[in-house]
Coordinates of C-alpha atoms in Angstrom, one line a residue:
M1 CA -71.8 9.4 18.5
K2 CA -69.5 6.5 18.0
L3 CA -69.5 5.0 14.6
T4 CA -68.7 1.4 13.7
K5 CA -66.1 0.6 11.1
T6 CA -69.0 -0.4 8.8
A7 CA -70.7 2.9 9.3
V8 CA -67.5 4.8 8.6
L9 CA -66.9 2.9 5.4
A10 CA -70.5 3.4 4.4
A11 CA -70.3 7.1 5.0
A12 CA -67.1 7.3 3.1
L13 CA -68.6 5.4 0.2
A14 CA -71.6 7.7 0.3
L15 CA -69.4 10.8 0.2
S16 CA -67.5 9.4 -2.7
C17 CA -70.6 8.6 -4.6
A18 CA -71.9 12.2 -3.8
T19 CA -68.7 13.5 -5.2
V20 CA -69.1 11.5 -8.3
T21 CA -72.7 12.7 -8.6
L22 CA -71.6 16.3 -8.2
H23 CA -68.5 16.1 -10.5
A24 CA -68.6 14.1 -13.7
A25 CA -65.5 11.8 -13.4
P26 CA -63.4 10.8 -16.4
A27 CA -63.3 7.2 -17.5
N28 CA -60.0 6.5 -15.8
A29 CA -60.9 8.2 -12.5
M30 CA -59.6 6.4 -9.3
T31 CA -62.3 4.9 -7.1
F32 CA -62.3 5.4 -3.4
M33 CA -61.3 1.8 -2.8
E34 CA -58.4 2.2 -5.3
W35 CA -57.3 5.3 -3.5
L36 CA -57.3 3.5 -0.1
Q37 CA -55.2 0.7 -1.7
K38 CA -52.7 3.2 -3.2
R39 CA -52.4 5.0 0.1
K40 CA -51.6 1.7 1.9
E41 CA -49.0 0.8 -0.8
K42 CA -47.4 4.2 -0.5
K43 CA -47.0 3.8 3.3
Q44 CA -45.5 0.3 2.9
A45 CA -43.0 1.7 0.3
E46 CA -42.0 4.5 2.5
A47 CA -41.3 2.1 5.4
A48 CA -39.3 -0.2 3.1
G49 CA -37.4 2.5 1.4
L50 CA -35.3 3.7 4.3
P51 CA -33.1 5.2 5.7
G52 CA -35.7 6.7 7.9
V53 CA -37.5 6.5 11.2
T54 CA -40.2 4.0 11.8
T55 CA -43.5 5.7 12.0
T56 CA -45.4 2.7 13.5
S57 CA -46.3 3.7 17.1
A58 CA -48.6 0.9 18.0
L59 CA -45.8 -1.5 18.8
P60 CA -43.0 -0.7 21.3
G61 CA -39.3 -1.3 21.0
A62 CA -38.1 -4.0 18.7
A63 CA -41.6 -4.8 17.6
A64 CA -41.9 -1.3 16.1
Q65 CA -39.5 -2.3 13.4
V66 CA -41.0 -2.9 9.9
K67 CA -40.6 -6.6 9.5
Q68 CA -39.8 -7.9 6.1
E69 CA -39.0 -11.2 4.5
A70 CA -35.6 -12.5 5.5
K71 CA -33.0 -11.5 2.9
P72 CA -29.2 -12.0 2.9
L73 CA -27.6 -9.3 5.0
P74 CA -25.7 -6.7 2.9
R75 CA -21.9 -6.7 3.0
V76 CA -19.3 -4.0 2.4
T77 CA -16.1 -5.4 0.9
G78 CA -12.7 -3.7 0.6
P79 CA -10.7 -3.0 -2.4
R80 CA -9.5 -5.8 -4.6
Y81 CA -6.3 -6.9 -6.2
Y82 CA -6.0 -6.7 -10.0
T83 CA -4.4 -8.8 -12.7
Y84 CA -1.5 -6.5 -13.6
K85 CA -1.7 -4.9 -17.1
A86 CA 1.7 -3.7 -18.3
D87 CA 2.0 -1.1 -21.1
A88 CA 2.5 -2.6 -24.6
L89 CA 5.6 -1.4 -26.4
K90 CA 5.2 1.3 -29.1
R91 CA 7.3 1.7 -32.3
V92 CA 9.5 4.8 -32.2
G93 CA 8.3 6.9 -35.2
V94 CA 11.6 8.3 -36.4
D95 CA 10.6 7.7 -40.0
K96 CA 7.9 10.4 -39.7
L97 CA 10.5 13.0 -38.8
A98 CA 11.9 15.3 -41.6
D99 CA 15.6 14.7 -41.9
P100 CA 15.8 13.3 -38.3
V101 CA 19.6 13.4 -38.0
V102 CA 22.3 15.2 -39.9
T103 CA 25.6 13.6 -40.4
S104 CA 28.0 16.1 -38.9
S105 CA 29.4 13.3 -36.8
I106 CA 30.0 11.0 -39.7
S107 CA 33.6 10.8 -40.7
A108 CA 34.8 12.5 -43.8
D109 CA 35.6 9.3 -45.6
V110 CA 32.0 8.4 -46.0
A111 CA 30.5 11.8 -46.6
P112 CA 28.7 13.1 -48.6
A113 CA 27.4 9.7 -49.7
G114 CA 26.8 8.9 -46.0
D115 CA 24.7 12.0 -45.6
A116 CA 22.0 10.8 -47.8
G117 CA 22.5 7.1 -46.9
I118 CA 22.1 7.6 -43.2
R119 CA 19.0 9.6 -43.7
A120 CA 17.5 6.9 -45.9
A121 CA 18.4 4.3 -43.3
F122 CA 16.2 5.9 -40.6
T123 CA 13.1 5.2 -42.7
N124 CA 13.6 1.5 -42.0
V125 CA 14.4 1.7 -38.2
D126 CA 12.0 -0.5 -36.2
V127 CA 12.7 0.1 -32.5
R128 CA 10.0 -0.4 -29.9
T129 CA 9.9 0.9 -26.3
N130 CA 7.4 2.0 -23.7
P131 CA 5.0 4.8 -24.9
D132 CA 6.6 7.6 -22.8
A133 CA 10.1 6.7 -24.0
A134 CA 9.0 6.5 -27.6
K135 CA 7.4 9.9 -27.5
A136 CA 10.5 11.4 -25.8
V137 CA 12.9 9.9 -28.4
E138 CA 10.7 11.3 -31.3
T139 CA 10.7 14.7 -29.7
F140 CA 14.4 14.7 -28.9
Y141 CA 15.5 13.9 -32.4
S142 CA 13.1 16.4 -34.0
D143 CA 14.8 19.1 -32.0
N144 CA 18.4 17.7 -31.8
R145 CA 19.4 16.6 -35.3
K146 CA 22.6 14.9 -34.6
F147 CA 23.9 11.6 -33.3
V148 CA 24.5 11.0 -29.6
W149 CA 26.0 7.6 -29.7
I150 CA 27.8 7.4 -33.1
D151 CA 31.2 8.8 -34.1
G152 CA 32.1 8.1 -37.8
T153 CA 31.1 4.6 -38.6
G154 CA 31.2 3.2 -35.0
I155 CA 29.9 3.8 -31.5
N156 CA 31.5 6.3 -29.2
D157 CA 32.8 6.2 -25.6
K158 CA 29.6 7.8 -24.4
A159 CA 27.6 4.8 -25.8
K160 CA 29.9 2.4 -24.2
A161 CA 29.5 4.1 -20.8
A162 CA 25.7 4.0 -21.1
I163 CA 25.6 0.4 -22.2
A164 CA 27.7 -0.5 -19.1
V165 CA 25.2 1.1 -16.7
L166 CA 22.2 -0.5 -18.5
A167 CA 23.9 -3.9 -18.3
D168 CA 24.3 -3.4 -14.5
A169 CA 20.6 -2.5 -14.0
A170 CA 20.1 -5.5 -11.7
S171 CA 22.3 -3.9 -9.1
V172 CA 19.6 -1.3 -8.4
G173 CA 16.7 -3.8 -8.7
L174 CA 15.9 -3.3 -12.4
D175 CA 16.0 -5.9 -15.2
P176 CA 19.0 -5.5 -17.6
W177 CA 17.0 -7.3 -20.4
D178 CA 14.6 -4.4 -20.5
Y179 CA 17.5 -2.1 -21.8
A180 CA 19.4 -4.6 -23.9
V181 CA 20.6 -3.1 -27.2
K182 CA 22.3 -4.9 -30.1
I183 CA 25.7 -3.3 -30.5
P184 CA 27.1 -2.9 -34.0
A185 CA 30.1 -5.0 -34.8
N186 CA 33.5 -3.3 -35.1
D187 CA 34.1 -5.1 -38.4
F188 CA 31.8 -4.3 -41.3
D189 CA 31.9 -4.4 -45.1
S190 CA 32.9 -1.0 -46.3
A191 CA 31.6 -1.8 -49.7
D192 CA 28.1 -2.1 -48.3
M193 CA 27.6 1.2 -46.4
T194 CA 23.8 1.0 -46.8
A195 CA 23.8 -2.0 -44.4
R196 CA 26.2 -0.2 -42.1
Y197 CA 24.0 2.9 -42.0
A198 CA 21.0 0.9 -41.2
E199 CA 22.8 -0.8 -38.4
L200 CA 24.0 2.5 -37.0
A201 CA 20.6 4.2 -37.3
T202 CA 18.9 1.4 -35.5
F203 CA 21.6 1.4 -32.7
E204 CA 21.2 5.2 -32.3
I205 CA 17.5 5.1 -31.8
A206 CA 17.6 1.8 -29.8
L207 CA 20.1 3.1 -27.3
S208 CA 18.3 6.4 -26.8
S209 CA 15.1 4.5 -26.3
A210 CA 16.8 2.2 -23.7
V211 CA 18.3 5.1 -21.9
A212 CA 14.9 7.0 -21.7
S213 CA 13.2 3.8 -20.5
Y214 CA 16.0 3.2 -17.9
V215 CA 15.8 6.8 -16.6
Q216 CA 12.0 6.5 -16.2
D217 CA 12.2 3.2 -14.4
A218 CA 15.1 4.3 -12.2
V219 CA 13.2 7.4 -11.1
R220 CA 9.6 6.1 -10.6
G221 CA 9.8 2.3 -11.0
R222 CA 8.7 -0.2 -13.6
I223 CA 5.5 -0.9 -11.8
D224 CA 2.5 1.4 -11.6
P225 CA 1.4 0.8 -8.0
N226 CA -2.2 1.8 -8.7
R227 CA -2.6 -1.1 -11.1
I228 CA -1.7 -3.7 -8.4
S229 CA -4.7 -3.1 -6.1
G230 CA -7.2 -0.6 -4.7
Y231 CA -5.1 -0.6 -1.6
H232 CA -2.3 1.2 -3.4
D233 CA -2.8 5.0 -3.8
F234 CA 0.1 6.9 -5.4
K235 CA 0.4 9.7 -7.9
R236 CA 3.1 8.5 -10.2
K237 CA 6.1 10.7 -10.6
D238 CA 6.4 12.8 -13.8
V239 CA 9.8 12.2 -15.5
N240 CA 11.0 14.6 -18.2
L241 CA 12.6 12.2 -20.6
V242 CA 13.3 14.7 -23.3
A243 CA 15.3 16.7 -20.8
A244 CA 17.0 13.5 -19.7
L245 CA 18.1 12.7 -23.3
K246 CA 19.4 16.3 -23.7
N247 CA 21.4 16.0 -20.4
V248 CA 22.9 12.7 -21.6
S249 CA 23.8 14.2 -25.0
M250 CA 25.6 17.1 -23.3
S251 CA 27.1 15.1 -20.4
S252 CA 30.8 14.4 -20.1
N253 CA 30.1 11.6 -17.6
V254 CA 27.1 9.6 -18.8
K255 CA 27.8 6.9 -16.2
A256 CA 27.4 9.2 -13.2
Y257 CA 24.3 10.9 -14.7
L258 CA 22.5 7.6 -15.3
E259 CA 23.4 6.2 -11.9
S260 CA 22.2 9.4 -10.2
R261 CA 18.6 8.8 -11.6
S262 CA 18.0 6.1 -8.9
P263 CA 17.1 7.3 -5.4
Q264 CA 20.1 8.6 -3.5
S265 CA 18.7 8.2 0.0
A266 CA 20.5 6.2 2.7
D267 CA 17.7 3.8 2.8
F268 CA 17.9 3.0 -0.9
Q269 CA 21.7 2.7 -0.7
A270 CA 21.4 0.3 2.2
L271 CA 19.0 -1.9 0.2
K272 CA 21.3 -1.7 -2.8
D273 CA 24.3 -2.8 -0.7
E274 CA 22.2 -5.6 0.9
L275 CA 21.3 -6.9 -2.6
A276 CA 25.0 -7.0 -3.6
R277 CA 25.9 -8.8 -0.4
L278 CA 23.2 -11.4 -0.8
K279 CA 24.1 -12.1 -4.4
A280 CA 27.7 -12.6 -3.3
E281 CA 26.7 -15.3 -0.8
T282 CA 27.2 -18.9 -1.8
S283 CA 24.1 -20.8 -2.7
S284 CA 24.7 -23.5 0.0
E285 CA 23.3 -22.2 3.3
D286 CA 24.0 -23.6 6.7
R287 CA 20.4 -22.9 7.9
V288 CA 18.7 -24.1 11.1
V289 CA 15.6 -26.0 10.1
I290 CA 12.6 -26.3 12.5
A291 CA 9.6 -28.3 11.3
D292 CA 6.6 -26.4 10.0
G293 CA 3.8 -25.9 12.4
T294 CA 6.0 -26.3 15.5
L295 CA 4.4 -24.7 18.6
L296 CA 6.4 -25.3 21.8
K297 CA 5.2 -24.2 25.2
P298 CA 6.9 -24.4 28.6
G299 CA 6.6 -27.8 30.2
Q300 CA 6.0 -29.6 27.0
S301 CA 8.2 -32.1 25.2
N302 CA 9.1 -31.7 21.5
P303 CA 11.9 -33.2 19.5
E304 CA 12.3 -29.8 17.7
L305 CA 13.7 -28.4 20.9
A306 CA 17.2 -29.4 19.8
N307 CA 16.9 -27.2 16.7
V308 CA 15.5 -24.4 18.8
V309 CA 18.7 -24.4 20.9
K310 CA 20.8 -24.7 17.8
G311 CA 19.1 -21.6 16.4
I312 CA 19.8 -19.6 19.6
V313 CA 23.4 -20.6 19.4
K314 CA 23.6 -19.6 15.8
H315 CA 21.6 -16.3 15.9
G316 CA 21.8 -15.2 19.5
S317 CA 24.3 -12.5 20.6
D318 CA 27.6 -13.3 22.4
A319 CA 26.3 -11.6 25.5
L320 CA 23.2 -13.8 25.6
K321 CA 25.2 -17.0 25.1
T322 CA 27.6 -15.9 27.8
D323 CA 24.8 -15.3 30.3
H324 CA 23.3 -18.7 29.5
S325 CA 26.5 -20.6 28.9
V326 CA 25.9 -23.3 31.5
T327 CA 22.4 -24.1 30.1
I328 CA 23.8 -24.3 26.5
A329 CA 26.8 -26.3 27.5
T330 CA 24.8 -28.9 29.6
Y331 CA 21.9 -29.3 27.1
A332 CA 22.1 -32.9 25.8
G333 CA 19.5 -32.6 23.0
T334 CA 16.6 -34.0 25.0
P335 CA 13.0 -33.0 24.0
E336 CA 11.9 -31.8 27.5
Y337 CA 11.3 -28.1 27.6
T338 CA 12.7 -27.4 31.1
P339 CA 12.6 -24.1 33.0
E340 CA 16.3 -23.4 32.3
L341 CA 15.6 -23.7 28.5
V342 CA 12.5 -21.6 28.9
S343 CA 14.7 -18.8 30.4
L344 CA 17.1 -19.2 27.5
V345 CA 14.3 -18.8 24.9
E346 CA 12.8 -15.9 26.8
A347 CA 16.2 -14.1 26.7
F348 CA 16.5 -14.7 22.9
Q349 CA 12.9 -13.4 22.4
K350 CA 13.6 -10.3 24.4
E351 CA 16.8 -9.6 22.6
H352 CA 14.9 -9.7 19.2
G353 CA 12.0 -7.5 20.3
L354 CA 9.4 -10.3 20.7
K355 CA 7.2 -10.9 23.7
P356 CA 9.4 -12.9 26.1
D357 CA 6.9 -15.6 27.0
G358 CA 8.9 -18.7 26.2
I359 CA 6.4 -19.8 23.6
V360 CA 8.1 -20.9 20.4
G361 CA 5.8 -20.0 17.6
K362 CA 5.9 -18.6 14.1
A363 CA 7.6 -15.3 15.0
S364 CA 10.3 -17.0 17.2
I365 CA 10.9 -19.7 14.6
R366 CA 11.5 -17.1 11.9
L367 CA 14.4 -15.6 14.0
L368 CA 15.7 -19.0 15.1
T369 CA 16.0 -20.2 11.5
G370 CA 17.6 -17.0 10.3
G371 CA 14.3 -16.0 8.6
D372 CA 14.1 -16.1 4.9
S373 CA 16.5 -18.0 2.6
V374 CA 19.0 -16.0 0.6
A375 CA 16.7 -16.3 -2.5
D376 CA 13.7 -15.1 -0.5
K377 CA 15.7 -12.1 0.9
I378 CA 16.9 -11.2 -2.6
A379 CA 13.3 -11.3 -3.8
K380 CA 12.1 -9.0 -1.0
V381 CA 15.0 -6.5 -1.5
E382 CA 14.2 -6.3 -5.2
V383 CA 10.5 -5.5 -4.4
A384 CA 11.7 -3.0 -1.8
L385 CA 13.9 -1.2 -4.3
E386 CA 11.0 -0.9 -6.7
Q387 CA 8.6 0.4 -4.1
A388 CA 11.2 2.8 -2.7
R389 CA 11.0 4.6 -6.1
W390 CA 7.3 5.4 -5.5
L391 CA 8.2 7.5 -2.5
P392 CA 9.5 11.1 -2.8
V393 CA 13.2 11.6 -3.4
D394 CA 13.4 13.3 0.0
L395 CA 11.1 12.0 2.7
G396 CA 11.6 15.2 4.7
A397 CA 13.9 16.0 7.6
R398 CA 10.8 15.6 9.9
H399 CA 8.4 12.9 9.0
V400 CA 6.4 9.8 10.2
F401 CA 7.0 6.4 8.6
I402 CA 4.8 3.4 9.2
N403 CA 5.9 0.1 8.0
Q404 CA 3.0 -2.2 8.1
P405 CA 4.8 -5.6 7.9
A406 CA 7.0 -4.5 10.8
F407 CA 4.0 -3.4 12.9
Q408 CA 6.1 -0.3 13.8
V409 CA 5.9 3.5 13.3
Y410 CA 9.0 5.7 13.3
Y411 CA 9.2 9.4 14.0
Y412 CA 12.1 11.3 12.3
E413 CA 13.3 14.8 13.1
G414 CA 16.4 16.4 11.8
G415 CA 16.8 13.6 9.4
S416 CA 17.3 10.9 12.0
E417 CA 15.0 8.5 13.9
K418 CA 14.0 9.9 17.3
F419 CA 11.8 7.1 18.4
S420 CA 9.7 4.2 17.3
M421 CA 6.8 2.3 18.7
R422 CA 4.6 -0.7 18.2
T423 CA 1.5 -0.4 16.1
V424 CA -1.6 -2.5 15.3
V425 CA -2.5 -2.3 11.6
G426 CA -5.4 -3.6 9.5
S427 CA -6.2 -7.3 9.4
K428 CA -5.9 -9.2 6.1
S429 CA -9.7 -8.7 5.6
N430 CA -9.5 -5.0 6.5
Q431 CA -6.1 -4.0 5.1
T432 CA -4.3 -0.7 5.7
Y433 CA -3.6 1.2 2.5
F434 CA -0.2 2.0 1.0
F435 CA 0.0 5.8 0.5
E436 CA 1.5 9.1 1.7
D437 CA -0.1 12.2 3.2
K438 CA 0.6 15.0 5.7
V439 CA -0.3 15.1 9.4
Q440 CA -2.7 17.9 10.1
T441 CA -4.6 17.5 13.4
V442 CA -4.5 15.9 16.8
E443 CA -8.0 15.4 18.2
V444 CA -8.2 14.8 21.9
N445 CA -11.2 13.1 23.5
P446 CA -12.4 12.1 20.0
Y447 CA -15.7 11.0 18.8
W448 CA -15.6 7.8 16.7
G449 CA -17.6 8.1 13.5
V450 CA -18.4 4.5 12.8
P451 CA -17.6 3.7 9.1
Q452 CA -20.4 2.4 6.9
S453 CA -18.5 -0.9 6.5
I454 CA -18.7 -1.6 10.2
I455 CA -22.3 -0.4 10.5
I456 CA -23.3 -2.8 7.7
N457 CA -21.0 -5.7 8.3
E458 CA -20.9 -5.8 12.1
M459 CA -23.7 -3.7 13.6
L460 CA -26.6 -4.3 11.3
P461 CA -27.0 -8.1 12.2
K462 CA -27.2 -7.1 15.8
L463 CA -29.6 -4.2 15.2
R464 CA -32.1 -6.3 13.2
N465 CA -32.4 -8.6 16.2
D466 CA -32.2 -5.8 18.8
P467 CA -32.9 -2.2 17.6
N468 CA -32.0 -0.9 21.1
Y469 CA -28.4 -2.2 20.7
L470 CA -26.7 1.2 19.9
D471 CA -28.8 3.0 22.5
R472 CA -27.7 0.6 25.2
M473 CA -24.0 0.8 24.1
G474 CA -24.1 4.6 24.3
Y475 CA -23.7 5.4 20.6
E476 CA -25.3 8.4 18.9
V477 CA -27.5 7.8 15.8
A478 CA -28.6 10.4 13.3
V479 CA -30.8 10.0 10.2
G480 CA -30.3 12.7 7.6
G481 CA -28.4 14.7 10.3
R482 CA -31.2 14.5 12.8
A483 CA -30.5 12.7 16.1
V484 CA -32.8 9.8 16.8
P485 CA -32.8 6.7 19.1
S486 CA -31.5 3.6 17.4
S487 CA -34.6 1.8 18.4
S488 CA -36.7 4.1 16.2
V489 CA -34.7 3.4 13.0
N490 CA -35.9 0.8 10.5
W491 CA -32.7 -1.2 10.1
Y492 CA -34.1 -3.2 7.1
G493 CA -33.4 -0.6 4.5
S494 CA -30.4 1.4 3.2
T495 CA -28.0 2.8 5.8
S496 CA -26.6 5.5 3.5
G497 CA -28.3 8.3 5.3
I498 CA -27.7 6.9 8.8
S499 CA -24.6 8.0 10.8
V500 CA -23.4 6.4 14.0
R501 CA -20.8 7.8 16.3
Q502 CA -19.4 6.9 19.7
P503 CA -19.0 9.9 22.1
P504 CA -15.7 10.4 24.0
S505 CA -15.3 8.1 26.9
G506 CA -13.0 5.6 28.5
D507 CA -14.5 2.9 26.3
N508 CA -14.2 4.9 23.0
A509 CA -12.7 2.8 20.3
L510 CA -10.2 5.6 19.5
G511 CA -9.1 5.9 23.2
E512 CA -8.0 9.4 24.3
L513 CA -6.8 10.8 21.0
K514 CA -6.4 10.4 17.2
I515 CA -3.9 11.9 14.8
L516 CA -5.4 12.8 11.4
F517 CA -3.9 13.1 8.0
P518 CA -7.2 13.5 5.9
N519 CA -7.4 11.0 3.1
S520 CA -10.1 9.3 1.1
H521 CA -9.4 6.0 2.8
A522 CA -10.5 7.2 6.3
I523 CA -7.2 6.0 7.8
Y524 CA -5.6 7.7 10.8
M525 CA -3.5 6.9 13.9
H526 CA -5.2 6.6 17.2
D527 CA -5.1 5.3 20.8
T528 CA -7.1 2.2 21.8
P529 CA -8.5 0.7 24.9
S530 CA -7.3 -2.7 23.7
K531 CA -3.7 -2.4 25.0
S532 CA -3.2 -6.2 25.1
F533 CA -2.9 -6.3 21.3
F534 CA 0.5 -4.5 21.5
K535 CA 2.0 -7.5 23.3
K536 CA 1.3 -9.8 20.3
D537 CA 4.0 -10.3 17.7
M538 CA 1.6 -10.5 14.8
R539 CA -0.4 -7.3 15.0
A540 CA -2.6 -7.1 11.8
L541 CA -5.7 -6.9 13.9
S542 CA -7.5 -3.6 13.3
H543 CA -10.2 -2.5 10.9
G544 CA -7.6 -0.6 8.8
C545 CA -6.5 2.3 11.0
V546 CA -3.2 2.4 12.8
R547 CA -3.3 2.0 16.6
L548 CA -0.4 3.4 18.5
A549 CA 1.2 1.9 21.6
E550 CA 2.2 5.3 22.9
P551 CA -0.2 7.8 21.4
R552 CA 0.7 10.7 23.7
K553 CA 4.3 10.5 22.7
M554 CA 3.5 10.7 19.0
A555 CA 0.9 13.5 19.5
A556 CA 3.5 15.5 21.4
A557 CA 6.1 15.0 18.7
V558 CA 3.9 16.2 15.8
L559 CA 2.5 19.1 17.8
G560 CA 6.0 20.1 19.0
V561 CA 4.9 20.1 22.7
S562 CA 5.5 18.0 25.7
E563 CA 3.6 14.9 26.7
E564 CA 2.5 16.7 29.8
E565 CA 0.8 19.4 27.7
V566 CA -1.0 16.7 25.7
G567 CA -2.1 15.1 28.9
K568 CA -3.5 18.4 30.2
E569 CA -5.6 18.8 27.0
I570 CA -6.9 15.2 27.5
A571 CA -7.6 15.8 31.2
A572 CA -9.8 18.8 30.4
G573 CA -12.3 16.3 29.1
R574 CA -13.4 18.2 26.0
N575 CA -13.4 17.1 22.5
K576 CA -10.8 19.4 20.9
A577 CA -8.9 19.6 17.6
L578 CA -5.3 20.7 17.9
S579 CA -3.7 21.9 14.7
V580 CA -0.3 20.6 13.6
K581 CA 1.6 23.7 12.5
A582 CA 4.7 22.0 11.0
D583 CA 4.9 20.4 7.6
I584 CA 5.1 16.7 8.5
P585 CA 4.7 14.1 5.8
I586 CA 3.5 10.7 6.8
Y587 CA 4.2 7.5 4.8
I588 CA 1.8 4.6 5.4
A589 CA 4.2 2.1 3.8
Y590 CA 4.5 -1.6 3.1
F591 CA 8.1 -3.0 3.0
T592 CA 9.0 -6.6 3.8
A593 CA 12.7 -5.6 3.7
W594 CA 13.7 -2.2 5.1
P595 CA 16.8 -0.8 6.8
N596 CA 16.7 0.1 10.5
K597 CA 18.2 3.2 12.0
D598 CA 21.6 1.6 11.9
G599 CA 21.3 0.9 8.2
V600 CA 20.9 -2.9 8.7
V601 CA 18.2 -4.3 6.5
E602 CA 15.5 -6.2 8.4
Y603 CA 13.0 -8.7 7.0
F604 CA 9.3 -9.1 7.8
D605 CA 6.5 -11.5 6.9
D606 CA 4.4 -10.5 3.9
V607 CA 1.3 -10.2 6.0
Y608 CA -1.0 -9.2 3.1
G609 CA 0.7 -11.2 0.3
R610 CA 1.5 -8.0 -1.6
D611 CA 5.0 -9.0 -2.5
D612 CA 3.4 -11.9 -4.5
Y613 CA 1.4 -9.4 -6.5
M614 CA 4.5 -7.3 -7.1
R615 CA 6.3 -10.3 -8.5
K616 CA 3.4 -11.0 -10.8
A617 CA 3.6 -7.4 -12.0
F618 CA 7.3 -7.9 -12.7
A619 CA 6.5 -11.0 -14.7
A620 CA 3.7 -9.2 -16.7
T621 CA 6.0 -6.3 -17.4
Q622 CA 8.8 -8.5 -18.6
K623 CA 6.5 -10.4 -20.8
A624 CA 5.1 -7.2 -22.4
R625 CA 8.5 -5.8 -23.0
Q626 CA 10.0 -8.9 -24.5
A627 CA 6.9 -9.4 -26.7
G628 CA 7.4 -6.1 -28.4
A629 CA 11.2 -6.2 -28.5

């Protein structure tokens, strides 16, 4: 018998009433109608509280989605840049030490009166330095109860050698004012030894504090990279400053010891030499100037063409100028960009590693004008010297080095560069991080696990309009680890339990292989089907990972096999992880000034603006140190 909805409801109500009749209900018992309403609300809550699979089956396809009020689409944002906070200076607590220094080094003509006087003088010493240096100085003098820098009533040669190195700190990219110490005068009133002792005591602690601070800065840098932005990820080096002070106290060559605290690598030395060269240049520069915003294409007419030719004459090689001598000699400064001049520009572009298309844009103009001014170059080298201190002392005989502003990756073996290739790095809105790691795996025919940021920022808007989008594109979707069609997922809730991946194929975003160095930033190197990007000069175009122009070559190098062997693994068509047996560090670095394999420092655009944040950090550090000095 078929019942109408009214009959069903009546029967249900009758049953509920019967139940009430049979069982005495408490005063707060739920009525049947309340129960129906609660059940309805529960189902709505379950539908809205995704991730999950839509249970509505009455409507097919997109109509099966649980429709909700239009709300702003969620967004996943990347790390942010910080306002740099430098450490405040701390007073060195030598007055808390029992008999901090004995006066074995005080000359006989002021002892024993000097013995008590100098000890008393330490109770009034007010020297401030960074917290690590302050702690080291306190510990050092509690264990080593004699002067390092004082002989008799004056400073010794060891002190003079240390002061000379500190005063020259700018030569290695540090700030000499951070280590400035007031030097006791040679002349003093012998009738007022109390004042002399106070002066000597202050100098002793001040110089030890300056030396400890210098050693720490020379080894690991003044700036804590992790305070600059969330894109910086480094474990700061530990520096044993107590041991450094002991070494200084025992050293017969303080100058050599202090100078050895800065990195000794060829790269650092090249940067140091470049800084000295730049500072020696005269302030007046004979620079080629090309108007901002100039964009010159073949066949056009532009008055800046004369400056373009001038730039080629100034910065092109002798061989290039010989090959195009007729064009250069006959050019009369006219604005017409003729085929002969296009050939000249293309040759210049090719010589400098640019795409030889004859289009004079930002990258070409940078080379034609000689790039940065001397002042700009000095600023970039100073930043590079600081950042170089964040890296290990030894990068490793075999390692991979990615320099993001150069859009290049370099492979080293036996301590020398074996090859380099073009890369594509993260765009300004999807920046690649600055960190170090170790290469572990080469995965051929890879799956691409789509990051949550891409699911939310890029896929979700499409999926809300077309739930079949991922099914059509061949992606695999799972909710809570269970494979489901994308059309069955309610895309109006949280995506935290939803995973999306693209199977291996010719269209896979990772191409035919990826090279992994597991890290918390989900950054790796990989192939790409978008080969045209490598022809561009500005290649900050990815979602953050590093795309390789020649992925098989890099894979073969880190695996220690031939490219043919890598090709066979790819041709097999299976997704397969190949373990990298060797210990190969990888540095995902960011240097706008860095030496090439010949030791010549090259300069690059600050694509992410990170040098600006470094200079702000320098200023904040200088302010904090001067405020407490």
